[in-house]
Short mmCIF file of C-alpha atoms in Angstrom, two decimals:
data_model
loop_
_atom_site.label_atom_id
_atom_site.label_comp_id
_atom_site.label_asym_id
_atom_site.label_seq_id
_atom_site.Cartn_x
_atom_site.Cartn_y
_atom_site.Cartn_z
CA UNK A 172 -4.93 -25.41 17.89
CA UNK A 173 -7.40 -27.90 20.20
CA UNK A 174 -10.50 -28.92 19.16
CA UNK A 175 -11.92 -27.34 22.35
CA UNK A 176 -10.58 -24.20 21.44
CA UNK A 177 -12.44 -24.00 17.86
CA UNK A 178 -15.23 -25.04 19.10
CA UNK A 179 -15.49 -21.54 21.18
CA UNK A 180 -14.63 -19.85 18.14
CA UNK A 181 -17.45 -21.71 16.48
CA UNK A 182 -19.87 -20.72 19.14
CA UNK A 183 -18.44 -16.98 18.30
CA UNK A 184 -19.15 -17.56 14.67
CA UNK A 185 -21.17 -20.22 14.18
CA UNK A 186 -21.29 -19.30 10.15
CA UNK A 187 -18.13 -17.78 9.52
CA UNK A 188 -15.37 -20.40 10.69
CA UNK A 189 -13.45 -22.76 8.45
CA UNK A 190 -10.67 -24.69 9.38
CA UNK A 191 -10.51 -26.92 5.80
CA UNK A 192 -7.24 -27.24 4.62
CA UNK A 193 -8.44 -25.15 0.92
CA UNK A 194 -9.42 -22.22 3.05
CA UNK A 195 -6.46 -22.67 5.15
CA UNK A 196 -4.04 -22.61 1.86
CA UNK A 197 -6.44 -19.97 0.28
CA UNK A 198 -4.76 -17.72 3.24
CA UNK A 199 -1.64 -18.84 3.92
CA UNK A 200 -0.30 -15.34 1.19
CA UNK A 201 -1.34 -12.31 -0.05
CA UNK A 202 0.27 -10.80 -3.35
CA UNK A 203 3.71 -11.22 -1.81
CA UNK A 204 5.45 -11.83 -5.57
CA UNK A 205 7.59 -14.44 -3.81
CA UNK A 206 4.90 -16.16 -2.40
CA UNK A 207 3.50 -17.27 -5.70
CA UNK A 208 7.29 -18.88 -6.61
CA UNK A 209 7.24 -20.62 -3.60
CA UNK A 210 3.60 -22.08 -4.52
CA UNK A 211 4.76 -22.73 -7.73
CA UNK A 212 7.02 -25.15 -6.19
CA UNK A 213 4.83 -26.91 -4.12
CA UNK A 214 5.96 -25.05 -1.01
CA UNK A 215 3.79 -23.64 1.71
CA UNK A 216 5.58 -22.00 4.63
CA UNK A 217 3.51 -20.82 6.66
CA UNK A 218 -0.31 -21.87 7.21
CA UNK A 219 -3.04 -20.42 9.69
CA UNK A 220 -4.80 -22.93 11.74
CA UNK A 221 -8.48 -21.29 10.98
CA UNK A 222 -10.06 -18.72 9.30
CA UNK A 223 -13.15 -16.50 10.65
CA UNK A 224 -15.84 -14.24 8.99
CA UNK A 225 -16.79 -11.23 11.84
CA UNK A 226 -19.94 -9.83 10.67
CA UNK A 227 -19.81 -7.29 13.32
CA UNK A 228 -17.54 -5.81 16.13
CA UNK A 229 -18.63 -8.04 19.02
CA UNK A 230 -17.73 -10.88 17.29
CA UNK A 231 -13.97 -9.71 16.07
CA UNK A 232 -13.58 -8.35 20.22
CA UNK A 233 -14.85 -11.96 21.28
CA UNK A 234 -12.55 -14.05 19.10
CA UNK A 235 -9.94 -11.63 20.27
CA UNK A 236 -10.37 -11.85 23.98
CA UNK A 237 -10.45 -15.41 23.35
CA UNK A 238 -7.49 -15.68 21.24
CA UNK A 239 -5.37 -13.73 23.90
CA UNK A 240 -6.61 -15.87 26.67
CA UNK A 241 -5.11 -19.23 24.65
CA UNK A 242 -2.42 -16.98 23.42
CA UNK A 243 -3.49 -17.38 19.94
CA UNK A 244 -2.08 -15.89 16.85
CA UNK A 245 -4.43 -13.23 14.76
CA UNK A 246 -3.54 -12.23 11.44
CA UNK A 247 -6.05 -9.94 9.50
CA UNK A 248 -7.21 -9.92 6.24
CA UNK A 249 -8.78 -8.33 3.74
CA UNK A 250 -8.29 -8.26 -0.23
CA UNK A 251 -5.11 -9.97 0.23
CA UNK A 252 -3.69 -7.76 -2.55
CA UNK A 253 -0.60 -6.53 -0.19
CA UNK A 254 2.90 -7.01 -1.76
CA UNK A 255 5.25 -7.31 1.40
CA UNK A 256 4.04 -10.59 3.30
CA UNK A 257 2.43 -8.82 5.38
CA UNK A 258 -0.47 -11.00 5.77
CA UNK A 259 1.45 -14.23 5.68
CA UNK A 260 0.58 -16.72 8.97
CA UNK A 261 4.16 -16.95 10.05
CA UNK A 262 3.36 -18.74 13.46
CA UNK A 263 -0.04 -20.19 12.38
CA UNK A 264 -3.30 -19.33 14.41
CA UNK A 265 -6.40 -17.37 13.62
CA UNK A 266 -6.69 -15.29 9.82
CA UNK A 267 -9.56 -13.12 10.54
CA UNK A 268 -11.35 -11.47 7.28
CA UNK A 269 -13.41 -9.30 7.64
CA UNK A 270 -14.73 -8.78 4.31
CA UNK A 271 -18.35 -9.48 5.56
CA UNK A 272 -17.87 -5.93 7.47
CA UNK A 273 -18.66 -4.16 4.89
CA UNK A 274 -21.56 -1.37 5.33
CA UNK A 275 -21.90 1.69 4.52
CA UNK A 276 -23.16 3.15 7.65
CA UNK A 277 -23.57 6.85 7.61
CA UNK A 278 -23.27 9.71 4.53
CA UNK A 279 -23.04 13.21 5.97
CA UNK A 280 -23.27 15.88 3.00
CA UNK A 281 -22.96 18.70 5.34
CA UNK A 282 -19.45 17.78 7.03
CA UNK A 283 -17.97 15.48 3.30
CA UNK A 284 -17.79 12.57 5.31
CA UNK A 285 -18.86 9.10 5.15
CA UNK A 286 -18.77 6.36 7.84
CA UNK A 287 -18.12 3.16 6.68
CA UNK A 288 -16.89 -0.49 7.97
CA UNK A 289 -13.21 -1.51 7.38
CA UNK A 290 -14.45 -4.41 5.20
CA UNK A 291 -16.01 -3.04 2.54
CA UNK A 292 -14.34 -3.35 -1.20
CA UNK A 293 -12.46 -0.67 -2.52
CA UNK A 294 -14.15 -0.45 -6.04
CA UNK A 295 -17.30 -1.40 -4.36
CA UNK A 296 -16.87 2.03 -2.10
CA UNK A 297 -15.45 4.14 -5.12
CA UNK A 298 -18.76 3.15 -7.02
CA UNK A 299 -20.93 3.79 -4.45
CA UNK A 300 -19.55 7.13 -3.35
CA UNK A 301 -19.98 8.23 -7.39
CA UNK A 302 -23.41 7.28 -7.38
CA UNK A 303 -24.13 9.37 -4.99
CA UNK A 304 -22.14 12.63 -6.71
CA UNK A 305 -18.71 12.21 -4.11
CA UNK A 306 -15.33 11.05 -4.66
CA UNK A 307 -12.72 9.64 -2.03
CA UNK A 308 -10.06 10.18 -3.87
CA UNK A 309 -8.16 7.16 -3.11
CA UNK A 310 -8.21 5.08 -5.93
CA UNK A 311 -4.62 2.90 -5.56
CA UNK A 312 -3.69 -0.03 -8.23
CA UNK A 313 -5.48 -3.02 -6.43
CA UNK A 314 -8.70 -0.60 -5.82
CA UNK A 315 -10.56 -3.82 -7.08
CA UNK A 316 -8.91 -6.11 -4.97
CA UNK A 317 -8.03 -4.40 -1.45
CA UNK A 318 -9.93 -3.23 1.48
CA UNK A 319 -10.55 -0.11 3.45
CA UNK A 320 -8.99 -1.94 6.47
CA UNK A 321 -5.92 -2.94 4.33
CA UNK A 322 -5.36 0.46 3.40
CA UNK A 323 -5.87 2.15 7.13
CA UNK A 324 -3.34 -1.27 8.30
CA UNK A 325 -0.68 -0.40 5.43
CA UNK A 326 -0.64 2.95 5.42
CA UNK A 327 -1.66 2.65 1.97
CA UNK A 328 -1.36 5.88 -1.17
CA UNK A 329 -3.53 5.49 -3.97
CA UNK A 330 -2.55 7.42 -7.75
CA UNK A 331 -4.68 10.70 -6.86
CA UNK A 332 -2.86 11.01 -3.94
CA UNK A 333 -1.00 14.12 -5.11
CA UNK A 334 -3.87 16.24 -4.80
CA UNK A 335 -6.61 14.18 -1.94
CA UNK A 336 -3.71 13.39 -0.16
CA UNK A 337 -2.46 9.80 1.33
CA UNK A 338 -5.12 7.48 3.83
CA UNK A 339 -3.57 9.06 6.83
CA UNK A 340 -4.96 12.28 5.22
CA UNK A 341 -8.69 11.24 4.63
CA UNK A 342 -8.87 9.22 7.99
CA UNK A 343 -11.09 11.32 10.40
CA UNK A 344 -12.20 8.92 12.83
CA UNK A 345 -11.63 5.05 13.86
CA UNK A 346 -13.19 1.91 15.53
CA UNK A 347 -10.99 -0.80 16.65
CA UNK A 348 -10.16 -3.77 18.95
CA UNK A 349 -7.28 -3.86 20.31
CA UNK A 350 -5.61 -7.23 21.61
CA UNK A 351 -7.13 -8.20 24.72
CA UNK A 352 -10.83 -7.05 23.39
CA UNK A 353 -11.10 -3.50 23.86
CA UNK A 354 -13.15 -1.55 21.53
CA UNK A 355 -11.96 1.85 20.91
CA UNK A 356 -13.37 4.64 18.76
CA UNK A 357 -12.58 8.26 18.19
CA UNK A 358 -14.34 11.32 17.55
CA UNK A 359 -15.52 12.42 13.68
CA UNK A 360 -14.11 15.71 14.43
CA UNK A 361 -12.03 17.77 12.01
CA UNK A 362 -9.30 17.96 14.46
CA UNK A 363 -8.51 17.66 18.21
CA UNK A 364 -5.90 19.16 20.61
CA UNK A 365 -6.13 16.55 23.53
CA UNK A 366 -3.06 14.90 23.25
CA UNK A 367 -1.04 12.33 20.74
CA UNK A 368 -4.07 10.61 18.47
CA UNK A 369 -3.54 7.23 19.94
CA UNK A 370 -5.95 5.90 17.38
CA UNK A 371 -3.61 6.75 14.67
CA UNK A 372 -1.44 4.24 15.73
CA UNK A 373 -3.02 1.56 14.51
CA UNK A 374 -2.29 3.34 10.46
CA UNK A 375 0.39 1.53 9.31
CA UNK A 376 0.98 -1.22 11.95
CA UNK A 377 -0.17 -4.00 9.81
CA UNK A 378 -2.56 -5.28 12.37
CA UNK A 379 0.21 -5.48 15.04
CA UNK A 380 -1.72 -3.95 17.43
CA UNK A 381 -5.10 -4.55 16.61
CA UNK A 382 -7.81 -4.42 13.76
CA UNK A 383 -9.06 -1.75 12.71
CA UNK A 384 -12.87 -2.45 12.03
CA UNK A 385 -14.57 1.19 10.70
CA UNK A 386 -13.69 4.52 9.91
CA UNK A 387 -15.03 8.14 9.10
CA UNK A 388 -13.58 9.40 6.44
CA UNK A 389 -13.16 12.92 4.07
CA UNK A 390 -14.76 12.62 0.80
CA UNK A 391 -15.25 14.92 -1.84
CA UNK A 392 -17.75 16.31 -4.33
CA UNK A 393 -17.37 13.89 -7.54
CA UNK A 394 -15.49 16.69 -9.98
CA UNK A 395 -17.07 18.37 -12.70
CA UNK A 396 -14.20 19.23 -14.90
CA UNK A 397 -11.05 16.74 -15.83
CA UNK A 398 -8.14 17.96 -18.06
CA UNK A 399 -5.13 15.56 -19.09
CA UNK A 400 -1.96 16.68 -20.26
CA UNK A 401 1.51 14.60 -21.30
CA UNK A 402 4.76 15.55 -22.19
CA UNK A 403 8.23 13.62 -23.30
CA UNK A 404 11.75 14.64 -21.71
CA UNK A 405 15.09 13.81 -22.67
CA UNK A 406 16.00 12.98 -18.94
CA UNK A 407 14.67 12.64 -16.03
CA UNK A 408 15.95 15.62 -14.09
CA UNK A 409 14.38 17.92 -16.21
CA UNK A 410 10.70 16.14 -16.17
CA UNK A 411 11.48 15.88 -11.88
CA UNK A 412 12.01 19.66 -12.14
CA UNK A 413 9.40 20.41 -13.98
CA UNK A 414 7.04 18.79 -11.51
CA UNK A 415 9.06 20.58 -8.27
CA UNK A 416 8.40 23.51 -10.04
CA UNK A 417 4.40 23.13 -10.32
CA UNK A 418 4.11 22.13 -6.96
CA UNK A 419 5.83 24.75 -5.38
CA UNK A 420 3.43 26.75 -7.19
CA UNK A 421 0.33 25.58 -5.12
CA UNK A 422 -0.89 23.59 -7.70
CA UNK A 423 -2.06 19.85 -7.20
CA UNK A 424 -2.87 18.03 -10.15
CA UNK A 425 -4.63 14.67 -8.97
CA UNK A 426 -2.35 12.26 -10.99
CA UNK A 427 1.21 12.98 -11.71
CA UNK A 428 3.19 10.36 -12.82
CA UNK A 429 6.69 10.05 -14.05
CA UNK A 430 8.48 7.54 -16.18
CA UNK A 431 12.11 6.81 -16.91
CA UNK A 432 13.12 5.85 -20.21
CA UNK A 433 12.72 2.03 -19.42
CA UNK A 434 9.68 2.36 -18.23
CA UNK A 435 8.24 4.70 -20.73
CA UNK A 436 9.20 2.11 -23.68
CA UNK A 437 7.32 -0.54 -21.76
CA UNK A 438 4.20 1.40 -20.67
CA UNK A 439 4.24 3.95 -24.06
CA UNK A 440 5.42 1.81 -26.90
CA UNK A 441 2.91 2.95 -28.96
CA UNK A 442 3.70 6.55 -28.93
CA UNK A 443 6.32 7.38 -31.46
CA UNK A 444 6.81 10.97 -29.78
CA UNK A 445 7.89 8.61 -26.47
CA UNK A 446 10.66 6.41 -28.03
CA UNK A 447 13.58 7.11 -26.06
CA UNK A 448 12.01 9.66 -23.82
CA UNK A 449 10.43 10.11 -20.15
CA UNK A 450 6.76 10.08 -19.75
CA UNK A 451 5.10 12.69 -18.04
CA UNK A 452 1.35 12.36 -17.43
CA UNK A 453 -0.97 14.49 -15.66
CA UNK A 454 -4.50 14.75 -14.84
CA UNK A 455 -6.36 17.50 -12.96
CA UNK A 456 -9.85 17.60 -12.00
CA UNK A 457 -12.25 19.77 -9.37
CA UNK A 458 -13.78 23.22 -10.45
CA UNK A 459 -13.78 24.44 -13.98
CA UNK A 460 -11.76 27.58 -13.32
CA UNK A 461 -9.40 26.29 -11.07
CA UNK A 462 -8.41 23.30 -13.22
CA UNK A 463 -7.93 25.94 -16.49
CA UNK A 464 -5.73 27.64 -14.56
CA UNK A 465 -3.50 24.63 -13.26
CA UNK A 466 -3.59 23.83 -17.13
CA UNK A 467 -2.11 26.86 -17.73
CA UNK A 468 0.51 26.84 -15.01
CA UNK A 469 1.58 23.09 -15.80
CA UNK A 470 2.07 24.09 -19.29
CA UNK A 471 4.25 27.00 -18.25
CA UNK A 472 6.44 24.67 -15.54
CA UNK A 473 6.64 22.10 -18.84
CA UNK A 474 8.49 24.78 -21.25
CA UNK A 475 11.26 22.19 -21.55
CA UNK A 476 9.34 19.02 -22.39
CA UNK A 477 7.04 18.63 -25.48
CA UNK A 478 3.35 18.10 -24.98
CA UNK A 479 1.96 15.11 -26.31
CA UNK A 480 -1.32 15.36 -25.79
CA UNK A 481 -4.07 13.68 -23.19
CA UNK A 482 -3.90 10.35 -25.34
CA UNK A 483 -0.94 8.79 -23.10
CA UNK A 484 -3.05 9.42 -20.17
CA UNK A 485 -6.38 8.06 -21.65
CA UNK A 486 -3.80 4.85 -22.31
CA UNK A 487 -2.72 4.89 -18.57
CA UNK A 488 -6.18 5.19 -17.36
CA UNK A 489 -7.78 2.14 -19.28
CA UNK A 490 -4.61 0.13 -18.15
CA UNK A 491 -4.14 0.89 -14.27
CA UNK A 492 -5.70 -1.44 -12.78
CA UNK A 493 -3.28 -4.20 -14.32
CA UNK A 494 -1.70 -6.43 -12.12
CA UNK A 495 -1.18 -9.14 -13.88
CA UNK A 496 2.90 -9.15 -14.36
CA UNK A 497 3.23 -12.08 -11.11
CA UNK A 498 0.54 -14.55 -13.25
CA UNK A 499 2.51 -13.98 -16.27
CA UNK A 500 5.74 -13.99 -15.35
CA UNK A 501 6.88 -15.70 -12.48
CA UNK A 502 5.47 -19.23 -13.96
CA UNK A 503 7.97 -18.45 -16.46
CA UNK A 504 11.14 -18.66 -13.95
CA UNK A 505 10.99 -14.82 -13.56
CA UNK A 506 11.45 -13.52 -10.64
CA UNK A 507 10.18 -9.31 -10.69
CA UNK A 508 8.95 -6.89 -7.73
CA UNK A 509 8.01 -3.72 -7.30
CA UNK A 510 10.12 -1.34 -4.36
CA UNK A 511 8.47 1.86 -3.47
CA UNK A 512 10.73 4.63 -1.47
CA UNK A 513 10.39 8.12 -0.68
CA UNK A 514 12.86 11.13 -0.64
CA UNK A 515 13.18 14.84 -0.62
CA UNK A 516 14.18 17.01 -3.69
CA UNK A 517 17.44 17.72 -2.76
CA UNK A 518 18.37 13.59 -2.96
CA UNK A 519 15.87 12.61 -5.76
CA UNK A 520 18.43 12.37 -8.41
CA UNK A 521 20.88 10.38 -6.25
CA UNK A 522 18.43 8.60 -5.18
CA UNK A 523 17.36 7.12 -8.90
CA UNK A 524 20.69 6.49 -9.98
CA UNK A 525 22.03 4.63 -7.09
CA UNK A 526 19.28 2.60 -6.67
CA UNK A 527 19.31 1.62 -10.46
CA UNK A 528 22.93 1.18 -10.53
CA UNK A 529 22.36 -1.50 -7.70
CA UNK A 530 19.66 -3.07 -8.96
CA UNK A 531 22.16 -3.76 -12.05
CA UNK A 532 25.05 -4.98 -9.88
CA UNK A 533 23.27 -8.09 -9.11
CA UNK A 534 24.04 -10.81 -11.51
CA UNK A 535 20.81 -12.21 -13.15
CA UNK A 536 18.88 -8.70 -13.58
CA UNK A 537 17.20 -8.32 -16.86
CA UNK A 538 14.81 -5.14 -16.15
CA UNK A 539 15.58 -2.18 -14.13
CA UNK A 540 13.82 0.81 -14.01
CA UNK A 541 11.39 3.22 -11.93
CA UNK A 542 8.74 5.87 -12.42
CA UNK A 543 7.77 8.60 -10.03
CA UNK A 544 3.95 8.46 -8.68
CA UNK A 545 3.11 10.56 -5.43
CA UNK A 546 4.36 13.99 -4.92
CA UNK A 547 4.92 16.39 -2.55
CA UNK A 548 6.30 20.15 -2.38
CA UNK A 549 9.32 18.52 -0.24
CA UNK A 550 9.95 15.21 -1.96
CA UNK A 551 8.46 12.64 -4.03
CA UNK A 552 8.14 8.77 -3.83
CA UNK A 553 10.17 6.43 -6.57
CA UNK A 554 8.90 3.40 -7.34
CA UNK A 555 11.32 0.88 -8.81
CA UNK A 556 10.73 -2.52 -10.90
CA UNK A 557 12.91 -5.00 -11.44
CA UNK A 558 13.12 -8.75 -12.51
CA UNK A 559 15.22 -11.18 -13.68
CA UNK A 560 16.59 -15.06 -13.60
CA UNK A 561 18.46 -16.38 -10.62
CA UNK A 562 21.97 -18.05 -11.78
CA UNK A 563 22.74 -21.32 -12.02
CA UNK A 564 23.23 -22.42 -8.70
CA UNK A 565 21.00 -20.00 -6.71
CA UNK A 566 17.99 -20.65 -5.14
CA UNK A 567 15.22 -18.26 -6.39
CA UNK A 568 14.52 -16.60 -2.89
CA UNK A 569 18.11 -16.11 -2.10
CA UNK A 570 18.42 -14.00 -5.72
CA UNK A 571 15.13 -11.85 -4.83
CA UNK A 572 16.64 -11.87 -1.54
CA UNK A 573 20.08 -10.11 -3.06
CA UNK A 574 18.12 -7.94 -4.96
CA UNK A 575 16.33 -6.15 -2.10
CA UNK A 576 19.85 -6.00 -0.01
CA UNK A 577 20.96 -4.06 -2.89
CA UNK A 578 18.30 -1.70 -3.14
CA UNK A 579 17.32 -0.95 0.90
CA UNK A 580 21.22 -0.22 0.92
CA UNK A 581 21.10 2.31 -1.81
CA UNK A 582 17.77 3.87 -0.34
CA UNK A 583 19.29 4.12 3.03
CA UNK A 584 22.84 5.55 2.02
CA UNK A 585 20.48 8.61 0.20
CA UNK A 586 18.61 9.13 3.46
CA UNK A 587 15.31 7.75 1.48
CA UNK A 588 12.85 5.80 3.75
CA UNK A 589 12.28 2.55 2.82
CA UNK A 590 8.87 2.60 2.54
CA UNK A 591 6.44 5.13 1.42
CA UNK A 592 2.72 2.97 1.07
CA UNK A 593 3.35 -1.04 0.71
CA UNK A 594 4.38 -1.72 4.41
CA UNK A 595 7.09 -3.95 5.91
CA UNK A 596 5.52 -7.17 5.95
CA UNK A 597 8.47 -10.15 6.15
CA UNK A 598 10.85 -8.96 3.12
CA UNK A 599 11.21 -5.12 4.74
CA UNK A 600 11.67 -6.51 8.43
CA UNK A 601 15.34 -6.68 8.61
CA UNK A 602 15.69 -3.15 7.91
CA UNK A 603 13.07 -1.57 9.58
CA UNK A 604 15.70 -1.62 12.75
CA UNK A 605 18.19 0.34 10.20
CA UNK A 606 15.01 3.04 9.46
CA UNK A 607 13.90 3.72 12.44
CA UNK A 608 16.94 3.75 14.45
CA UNK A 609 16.04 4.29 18.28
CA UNK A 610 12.54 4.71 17.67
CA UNK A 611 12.51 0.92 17.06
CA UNK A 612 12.27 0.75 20.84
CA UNK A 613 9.40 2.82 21.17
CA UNK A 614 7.53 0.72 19.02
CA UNK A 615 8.24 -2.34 20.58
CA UNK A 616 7.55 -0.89 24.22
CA UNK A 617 4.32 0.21 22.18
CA UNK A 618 3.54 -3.49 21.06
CA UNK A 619 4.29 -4.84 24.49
CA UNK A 620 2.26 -2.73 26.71
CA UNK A 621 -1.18 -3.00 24.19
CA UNK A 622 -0.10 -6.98 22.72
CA UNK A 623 1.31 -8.40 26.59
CA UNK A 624 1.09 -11.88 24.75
CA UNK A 625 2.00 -10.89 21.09
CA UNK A 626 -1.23 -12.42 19.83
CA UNK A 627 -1.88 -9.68 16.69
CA UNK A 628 0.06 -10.21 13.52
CA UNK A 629 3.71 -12.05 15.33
CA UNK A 630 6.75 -12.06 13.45
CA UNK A 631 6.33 -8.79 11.63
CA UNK A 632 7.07 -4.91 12.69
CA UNK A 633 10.11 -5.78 14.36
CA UNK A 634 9.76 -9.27 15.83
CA UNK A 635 8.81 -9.89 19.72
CA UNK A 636 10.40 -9.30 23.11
CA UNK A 637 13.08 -7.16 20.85
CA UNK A 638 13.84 -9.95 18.35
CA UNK A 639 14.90 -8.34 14.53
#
């Protein structure tokens, strides 16, 4: 990038620009586990040539128009807390944050809605929404350290999304700019029947086709009862069952949350009852009478468990917000990630034990095991951990590498999608193609006719000019 050319984007944001090299390492990753080994070893891949602070919409549109003009990479960012690469400079140019976007701009009691900008913290938000006697429901694992626009750009799920429903459920309304300028914003209307919601798009395209800048979103009254309940299983089918069961039922309990017996010994050491078991933890909350009665009806679903009590649940929710594994770990020569996938019922089962069986087949794996954490009365999402040491003789990236192969071809072979809220990113890319089959050309005759010069986000969603 020219001197000439910065200096324009100076004149754009005369104090929010920085083109030092610690900003420009600060940058160059999100939470990508991999990205950490790589710094670790004193390797950087892939660095932007600048970063920008917007403080309002003009100035993201400007840097934009500009930016498409010199055919100049964009890459948005905002807690950096994704797990996929998604946010990773791959061909340099602009990293726009837009953290300083962050008002609240409009509370309307009447409609439960709130219109806020896409920069604004997500614990920040959760707070504020609380104070003033509402809930958004949306409350995922990096809730301290992620955006509103890195949820809307992800697609993202939080852990109460079994009962307030996923981001693509509480979006109402958006503002973005797309990539030669243009501001677009639709209507904070319940719903509309005037052909495909363009805006929604943007949800999920990991600022491929623009950035999304503000949103109106569904919010609800803070509740005024919570009950938590837990029960042990001897397997896994019978707790997945159990949970099929309640659903099916009409009854949403906020939390639901399902560990295998791995995963239960890790998270639930502490609870004797849990020693070679599967975790089941609920929580429900809303009205009084409505959450007695899903008490009742869980208990009833649960006749083949034993209840352990709401302690196990009180343990989850002063530990959720841990993410600390990568710091810990990965120093160490460990080498661990996280793989989320969704599936209907009638594979769940297959699903578990085929991707567990191939995360074992790869030489090296230590750990192995999943838990179960959004539901649905069709399906539910897994989300699998695993970690281990490379052999002799393999390069770190090339084991985590193996690892993934292993799993996307287990997910795929059980007609699971290979995503259900972290994204594609870089490590997903190669099999998006796979997922999406002929739809893959849509989406790229999508990116071509709003991103002519493939300015937003390059290298990820499927590559450029139909490059994998």
């Amino acid at each position: 990038m020219g001197e000439n050319v910065k200096k324009k984007i100076r004149a754009i944001v005369p104090d929010g620009f920085s083109d030092s090299m610690v900003d420009r390492i600060i940058y160059s990753r999100d939470y990508w586990p991999i990205t950490l080994r790589w710094f670790l070893d004193g390797k950087i891949p892939a660095i932007p040539d600048c970063i920008v602070w917007p403080e309002n919409v003009q100035q993201v549109a400007d840097i934009i128009k500009l930016a498409n003009i010199e055919k100049i990479p964009v890459i948005p960012y905002g807690g950096g807390s994704g797990v996929v690469g998604a946010a990773v400079a791959v061909k340099g140019g602009i990293v726009m944050d837009i953290k300083r976007m962050d008002k609240i701009l409009e509370l309307d009691d009447e409609s439960l809605m709130v219109r806020v900008q896409a920069g604004i913290n997500g614990m920040n938000f959760e707070r504020w929404l609380n104070k003033h006697g509402y809930t958004l429901g949306h409350i995922p694992q990096s809730l301290y350290s992620s955006t509103l626009g890195g949820w809307l750009a992800c697609k993202a799920a939080g852990q109460f999304s079994t009962k307030y429903g996923k981001i693509e459920d509480i979006v109402v309304a958006l503002q973005a700019v797309l990539a030669d300028g243009t501001i677009i914003e639709s209507k904070d209307v319940p719903r509309s029947s005037t052909g495909p919601e363009v805006e929604k798009l943007l949800l999920g395209s990991e600022g491929t086709l623009g950035i999304i800048t503000e949103a109106t979103l569904r919010i609800w009254p803070y509740p005024e009862k919570r009950a938590m309940l837990s029960f042990v299983f001897d397997d896994i089918a019978h707790a997945l069952e159990a949970v099929r069961r309640i659903l099916r039922r009409g009854v949403y309990p906020a939390v639901v949350r399902i560990y295998d017996k791995n995963e239960t010994m890790r998270h639930f050491y502490e609870f004797e009852e849990a020693k070679g078991k599967n975790m089941l933890i609920m929580l429900m909350e809303g009205d009084e009478k409505v959450v007695e009665l899903e008490e009742k009806i869980v208990r009833e679903e649960c006749k083949h468990g034993e209840e352990c009590g709401e302690e196990p649940v009180i343990h989850w929710l002063e530990t959720r917000f841990n993410v600390k594994e990568a710091s810990e770990f990965v120093p160490k020569g460990f080498i661990f990630d996280t793989v989320e996938m969704s599936v209907k019922w009638k594979n769940a089962l297959d699903l578990y034990n085929n991707v567990i069986k191939a995360m074992r087949s790869v030489e090296g794996i230590i750990v192995a095991s999943a838990h179960t954490s959004h539901f649905y009365p069709q399906g539910v999402c897994f989300y699998f951990t695993f970690g281990g040491i490379p052999p002799k003789n393999m390069a770190a990236y090339d084991f985590y590498c193996k690892v993934w192969d292993a799993m996307m071809k287990a997910c795929l072979a059980c007609n699971a999608s290979i995503s259900h809220h972290h994204g594609i990113g870089i490590i997903r890319k190669k099999w998006l193609k796979e997922e999406l089959k002929e739809r893959m050309k849509m989406l790229q005759k999508i990116k071509a006719a709003i991103d002519a010069n493939n300015i937003m986000n390059p290298g990820k969603m499927g590559g450029e000019n139909g490059e994998d």
